PDB file of C-alpha atoms in Angstrom:
ATOM      1  CA  MET V 274     -33.522   2.252  -6.278  1.00  0.00           C
ATOM      2  CA  GLN V 275     -30.086   3.439  -7.137  1.00  0.00           C
ATOM      3  CA  ASN V 276     -29.410   6.272  -9.534  1.00  0.00           C
ATOM      4  CA  GLU V 277     -26.067   5.043 -10.789  1.00  0.00           C
ATOM      5  CA  GLU V 278     -25.173   5.218 -14.445  1.00  0.00           C
ATOM      6  CA  LYS V 279     -25.549   1.770 -15.991  1.00  0.00           C
ATOM      7  CA  GLU V 280     -22.501   1.037 -18.136  1.00  0.00           C
ATOM      8  CA  GLY V 281     -23.205   1.605 -21.815  1.00  0.00           C
ATOM      9  CA  LEU V 282     -26.679   3.050 -21.176  1.00  0.00           C
ATOM     10  CA  THR V 283     -27.903   5.733 -23.553  1.00  0.00           C
ATOM     11  CA  ILE V 284     -31.123   7.679 -23.070  1.00  0.00           C
ATOM     12  CA  LYS V 285     -32.398   9.729 -25.957  1.00  0.00           C
ATOM     13  CA  GLU V 286     -35.551  10.920 -27.627  1.00  0.00           C
ATOM     14  CA  ILE V 287     -36.978   8.352 -30.029  1.00  0.00           C
ATOM     15  CA  ASP V 288     -37.596   9.235 -33.646  1.00  0.00           C
ATOM     16  CA  ALA V 289     -39.788   7.433 -36.183  1.00  0.00           C
ATOM     17  CA  SER V 290     -37.004   4.972 -37.077  1.00  0.00           C
ATOM     18  CA  ASN V 291     -37.018   3.428 -33.563  1.00  0.00           C
ATOM     19  CA  GLN V 292     -40.702   3.850 -32.758  1.00  0.00           C
ATOM     20  CA  SER V 293     -41.693   0.257 -33.540  1.00  0.00           C
ATOM     21  CA  GLN V 294     -38.980  -1.118 -31.202  1.00  0.00           C
ATOM     22  CA  VAL V 295     -40.261   1.066 -28.366  1.00  0.00           C
ATOM     23  CA  ILE V 296     -43.886   0.064 -28.961  1.00  0.00           C
ATOM     24  CA  ASP V 297     -42.899  -3.629 -29.102  1.00  0.00           C
ATOM     25  CA  LEU V 298     -41.113  -3.281 -25.749  1.00  0.00           C
ATOM     26  CA  ALA V 299     -44.169  -1.605 -24.196  1.00  0.00           C
ATOM     27  CA  TRP V 300     -46.450  -4.392 -25.452  1.00  0.00           C
ATOM     28  CA  ARG V 301     -44.130  -7.204 -24.221  1.00  0.00           C
ATOM     29  CA  VAL V 302     -43.718  -5.724 -20.750  1.00  0.00           C
ATOM     30  CA  PHE V 303     -47.445  -4.919 -20.520  1.00  0.00           C
ATOM     31  CA  LEU V 304     -48.361  -8.535 -21.371  1.00  0.00           C
ATOM     32  CA  LYS V 305     -45.965  -9.928 -18.765  1.00  0.00           C
ATOM     33  CA  PHE V 306     -46.666  -7.643 -15.803  1.00  0.00           C
ATOM     34  CA  GLU V 307     -49.964  -5.829 -16.281  1.00  0.00           C
ATOM     35  CA  ALA V 308     -52.222  -7.865 -18.563  1.00  0.00           C
ATOM     36  CA  PRO V 309     -52.660 -10.693 -16.011  1.00  0.00           C
ATOM     37  CA  GLU V 310     -54.628  -8.246 -13.823  1.00  0.00           C
ATOM     38  CA  TYR V 311     -56.681  -6.801 -16.697  1.00  0.00           C
ATOM     39  CA  CYS V 312     -59.894  -8.016 -18.291  1.00  0.00           C
ATOM     40  CA  GLU V 313     -59.955  -8.794 -22.025  1.00  0.00           C
ATOM     41  CA  GLN V 314     -61.432  -5.368 -22.749  1.00  0.00           C
ATOM     42  CA  GLY V 315     -58.504  -3.654 -21.002  1.00  0.00           C
ATOM     43  CA  ILE V 316     -55.919  -5.716 -22.866  1.00  0.00           C
ATOM     44  CA  GLU V 317     -57.620  -4.956 -26.173  1.00  0.00           C
ATOM     45  CA  SER V 318     -57.904  -1.235 -25.305  1.00  0.00           C
ATOM     46  CA  PHE V 319     -54.173  -1.068 -24.594  1.00  0.00           C
ATOM     47  CA  ARG V 320     -53.276  -3.009 -27.756  1.00  0.00           C
ATOM     48  CA  HIS V 321     -55.528  -0.715 -29.799  1.00  0.00           C
ATOM     49  CA  ALA V 322     -53.905   2.438 -28.370  1.00  0.00           C
ATOM     50  CA  LEU V 323     -50.420   1.147 -29.236  1.00  0.00           C
ATOM     51  CA  SER V 324     -51.487   0.516 -32.829  1.00  0.00           C
ATOM     52  CA  THR V 325     -53.313   3.823 -33.362  1.00  0.00           C
ATOM     53  CA  PRO V 326     -51.281   6.547 -35.091  1.00  0.00           C
ATOM     54  CA  GLU V 327     -53.500   9.263 -33.557  1.00  0.00           C
ATOM     55  CA  PHE V 328     -52.433   8.096 -30.074  1.00  0.00           C
ATOM     56  CA  ILE V 329     -48.776   7.443 -30.905  1.00  0.00           C
ATOM     57  CA  ASN V 330     -48.245  10.680 -32.834  1.00  0.00           C
ATOM     58  CA  LYS V 331     -49.222  12.777 -29.781  1.00  0.00           C
ATOM     59  CA  LEU V 332     -46.394  11.262 -27.739  1.00  0.00           C
ATOM     60  CA  ARG V 333     -42.867  12.424 -27.091  1.00  0.00           C
ATOM     61  CA  MET V 334     -40.922   9.194 -26.577  1.00  0.00           C
ATOM     62  CA  TYR V 335     -37.658   8.514 -24.804  1.00  0.00           C
ATOM     63  CA  GLY V 336     -35.732   5.276 -25.068  1.00  0.00           C
ATOM     64  CA  ALA V 337     -33.073   3.692 -22.909  1.00  0.00           C
ATOM     65  CA  SER V 338     -30.710   1.448 -24.803  1.00  0.00           C
ATOM     66  CA  ILE V 339     -27.580  -0.597 -24.310  1.00  0.00           C
ATOM     67  CA  ASP V 340     -25.619  -1.507 -27.442  1.00  0.00           C
ATOM     68  CA  ASP V 341     -28.504  -0.256 -29.623  1.00  0.00           C
ATOM     69  CA  GLU V 342     -31.006  -2.599 -27.905  1.00  0.00           C
ATOM     70  CA  ILE V 343     -33.935  -0.663 -26.456  1.00  0.00           C
ATOM     71  CA  ILE V 344     -34.443  -1.806 -22.867  1.00  0.00           C
ATOM     72  CA  GLY V 345     -36.733   0.915 -21.538  1.00  0.00           C
ATOM     73  CA  MET V 346     -39.094   3.605 -22.704  1.00  0.00           C
ATOM     74  CA  LEU V 347     -41.119   6.507 -21.391  1.00  0.00           C
ATOM     75  CA  ALA V 348     -43.599   8.533 -23.437  1.00  0.00           C
ATOM     76  CA  THR V 349     -45.244  11.816 -22.478  1.00  0.00           C
ATOM     77  CA  ARG V 350     -48.042  13.923 -23.908  1.00  0.00           C
ATOM     78  CA  ASN V 351     -49.569  17.326 -23.127  1.00  0.00           C
ATOM     79  CA  ASN V 352     -46.255  19.119 -23.601  1.00  0.00           C
ATOM     80  CA  GLY V 353     -44.515  16.621 -21.333  1.00  0.00           C
ATOM     81  CA  SER V 354     -46.856  17.036 -18.371  1.00  0.00           C
ATOM     82  CA  HIS V 355     -48.482  13.562 -18.534  1.00  0.00           C
ATOM     83  CA  ILE V 356     -46.724  10.188 -18.673  1.00  0.00           C
ATOM     84  CA  ALA V 357     -48.642   8.029 -21.140  1.00  0.00           C
ATOM     85  CA  LEU V 358     -46.349   4.967 -21.302  1.00  0.00           C
ATOM     86  CA  PHE V 359     -43.471   3.814 -19.096  1.00  0.00           C
ATOM     87  CA  PHE V 360     -41.885   0.370 -19.422  1.00  0.00           C
ATOM     88  CA  VAL V 361     -38.516  -1.244 -18.698  1.00  0.00           C
ATOM     89  CA  ASP V 362     -37.537  -4.732 -19.856  1.00  0.00           C
ATOM     90  CA  GLU V 363     -37.747  -7.136 -16.923  1.00  0.00           C
ATOM     91  CA  LYS V 364     -34.012  -8.005 -17.104  1.00  0.00           C
ATOM     92  CA  TYR V 365     -33.304  -4.372 -16.204  1.00  0.00           C
ATOM     93  CA  HIS V 366     -35.845  -3.757 -13.436  1.00  0.00           C
ATOM     94  CA  ARG V 367     -34.551  -2.169 -10.236  1.00  0.00           C
ATOM     95  CA  GLN V 368     -31.352  -0.863 -11.834  1.00  0.00           C
ATOM     96  CA  GLY V 369     -32.228   2.849 -11.977  1.00  0.00           C
ATOM     97  CA  ILE V 370     -33.078   2.874 -15.681  1.00  0.00           C
ATOM     98  CA  GLY V 371     -36.676   3.932 -15.094  1.00  0.00           C
ATOM     99  CA  ARG V 372     -35.523   6.742 -12.830  1.00  0.00           C
ATOM    100  CA  GLN V 373     -33.097   7.989 -15.485  1.00  0.00           C
ATOM    101  CA  LEU V 374     -35.852   7.906 -18.120  1.00  0.00           C
ATOM    102  CA  PHE V 375     -38.151   9.834 -15.775  1.00  0.00           C
ATOM    103  CA  GLU V 376     -35.487  12.436 -14.939  1.00  0.00           C
ATOM    104  CA  THR V 377     -34.801  12.963 -18.652  1.00  0.00           C
ATOM    105  CA  ALA V 378     -38.502  13.519 -19.379  1.00  0.00           C
ATOM    106  CA  LEU V 379     -38.832  15.773 -16.325  1.00  0.00           C
ATOM    107  CA  LYS V 380     -36.023  18.031 -17.589  1.00  0.00           C
ATOM    108  CA  ASP V 381     -37.985  18.525 -20.827  1.00  0.00           C
ATOM    109  CA  CYS V 382     -41.276  19.264 -19.031  1.00  0.00           C
ATOM    110  CA  PRO V 383     -41.926  22.983 -18.481  1.00  0.00           C
ATOM    111  CA  ALA V 384     -44.937  22.383 -16.187  1.00  0.00           C
ATOM    112  CA  LYS V 385     -44.702  22.525 -12.382  1.00  0.00           C
ATOM    113  CA  GLU V 386     -46.357  19.117 -12.088  1.00  0.00           C
ATOM    114  CA  MET V 387     -46.480  15.870 -14.024  1.00  0.00           C
ATOM    115  CA  THR V 388     -49.373  13.424 -13.959  1.00  0.00           C
ATOM    116  CA  VAL V 389     -49.775   9.728 -14.700  1.00  0.00           C
ATOM    117  CA  PHE V 390     -52.513   7.111 -14.647  1.00  0.00           C
ATOM    118  CA  SER V 391     -50.471   4.362 -12.998  1.00  0.00           C
ATOM    119  CA  SER V 392     -51.276   0.717 -13.486  1.00  0.00           C
ATOM    120  CA  PRO V 393     -51.676  -1.139 -10.186  1.00  0.00           C
ATOM    121  CA  TYR V 394     -48.369  -2.909 -10.926  1.00  0.00           C
ATOM    122  CA  ALA V 395     -46.410   0.357 -11.219  1.00  0.00           C
ATOM    123  CA  VAL V 396     -47.743   2.213  -8.158  1.00  0.00           C
ATOM    124  CA  LYS V 397     -44.648   1.416  -6.056  1.00  0.00           C
ATOM    125  CA  VAL V 398     -42.381   2.630  -8.851  1.00  0.00           C
ATOM    126  CA  TYR V 399     -44.200   5.949  -9.116  1.00  0.00           C
ATOM    127  CA  HIS V 400     -44.218   6.393  -5.333  1.00  0.00           C
ATOM    128  CA  ALA V 401     -40.437   5.822  -5.327  1.00  0.00           C
ATOM    129  CA  LEU V 402     -40.125   8.546  -7.992  1.00  0.00           C
ATOM    130  CA  GLY V 403     -42.064  10.984  -5.769  1.00  0.00           C
ATOM    131  CA  PHE V 404     -45.583  10.727  -7.190  1.00  0.00           C
ATOM    132  CA  THR V 405     -48.618  10.823  -4.897  1.00  0.00           C
ATOM    133  CA  ASP V 406     -52.067   9.358  -5.481  1.00  0.00           C
ATOM    134  CA  THR V 407     -54.740  11.912  -6.345  1.00  0.00           C
ATOM    135  CA  ASP V 408     -57.717   9.530  -6.353  1.00  0.00           C
ATOM    136  CA  ALA V 409     -58.712   5.902  -5.881  1.00  0.00           C
ATOM    137  CA  GLU V 410     -58.279   3.256  -8.572  1.00  0.00           C
ATOM    138  CA  ARG V 411     -60.460   3.713 -11.641  1.00  0.00           C
ATOM    139  CA  ILE V 412     -61.325   1.576 -14.638  1.00  0.00           C
ATOM    140  CA  ASP V 413     -61.971   3.054 -18.107  1.00  0.00           C
ATOM    141  CA  ASP V 414     -62.397   0.813 -21.166  1.00  0.00           C
ATOM    142  CA  GLY V 415     -61.086  -2.048 -19.029  1.00  0.00           C
ATOM    143  CA  ILE V 416     -57.855  -0.165 -18.199  1.00  0.00           C
ATOM    144  CA  ARG V 417     -57.134  -0.129 -14.455  1.00  0.00           C
ATOM    145  CA  TYR V 418     -55.284   2.895 -13.152  1.00  0.00           C
ATOM    146  CA  ILE V 419     -54.590   5.113 -10.146  1.00  0.00           C
ATOM    147  CA  PRO V 420     -54.371   8.859 -10.919  1.00  0.00           C
ATOM    148  CA  MET V 421     -51.143  10.332  -9.547  1.00  0.00           C
ATOM    149  CA  LYS V 422     -49.119  13.511  -9.735  1.00  0.00           C
ATOM    150  CA  TYR V 423     -45.560  14.688  -9.194  1.00  0.00           C
ATOM    151  CA  CYS V 424     -44.958  18.249  -8.026  1.00  0.00           C
ATOM    152  CA  ARG V 425     -41.596  19.966  -8.330  1.00  0.00           C
TER     153      ARG V 425
END
């Protein structure tokens, strides 16, 4: 993965006016890359979380955009110490956008470590960012994940 600046790329914190675009991107990318390996319960659990204000309102969201089109997003909770959502539009995979989103969120995180419950699909991405597995794969409410952490 390269860490070059993509021409025209802007990364900024998302406010309420762009929240629906970010959530739509997360849902589209989830359906394409993660849902095929999930049971119906897991897909419904994820959809429900994305549509629940109590879940969404606890998140600090970052968006990556080119020409005002949101192409990537990362959301944290727990004062930035846990990645709750992390998705990049498939046209922009492997172009360093995810890394730039992660580095932006990491700068805003005061904790010495950051955690994530990685989907099986994203494990390689998190390993490339420096995360290590902390346990074996788990399933809760049909959501498959591998607990991981990143230490500074």
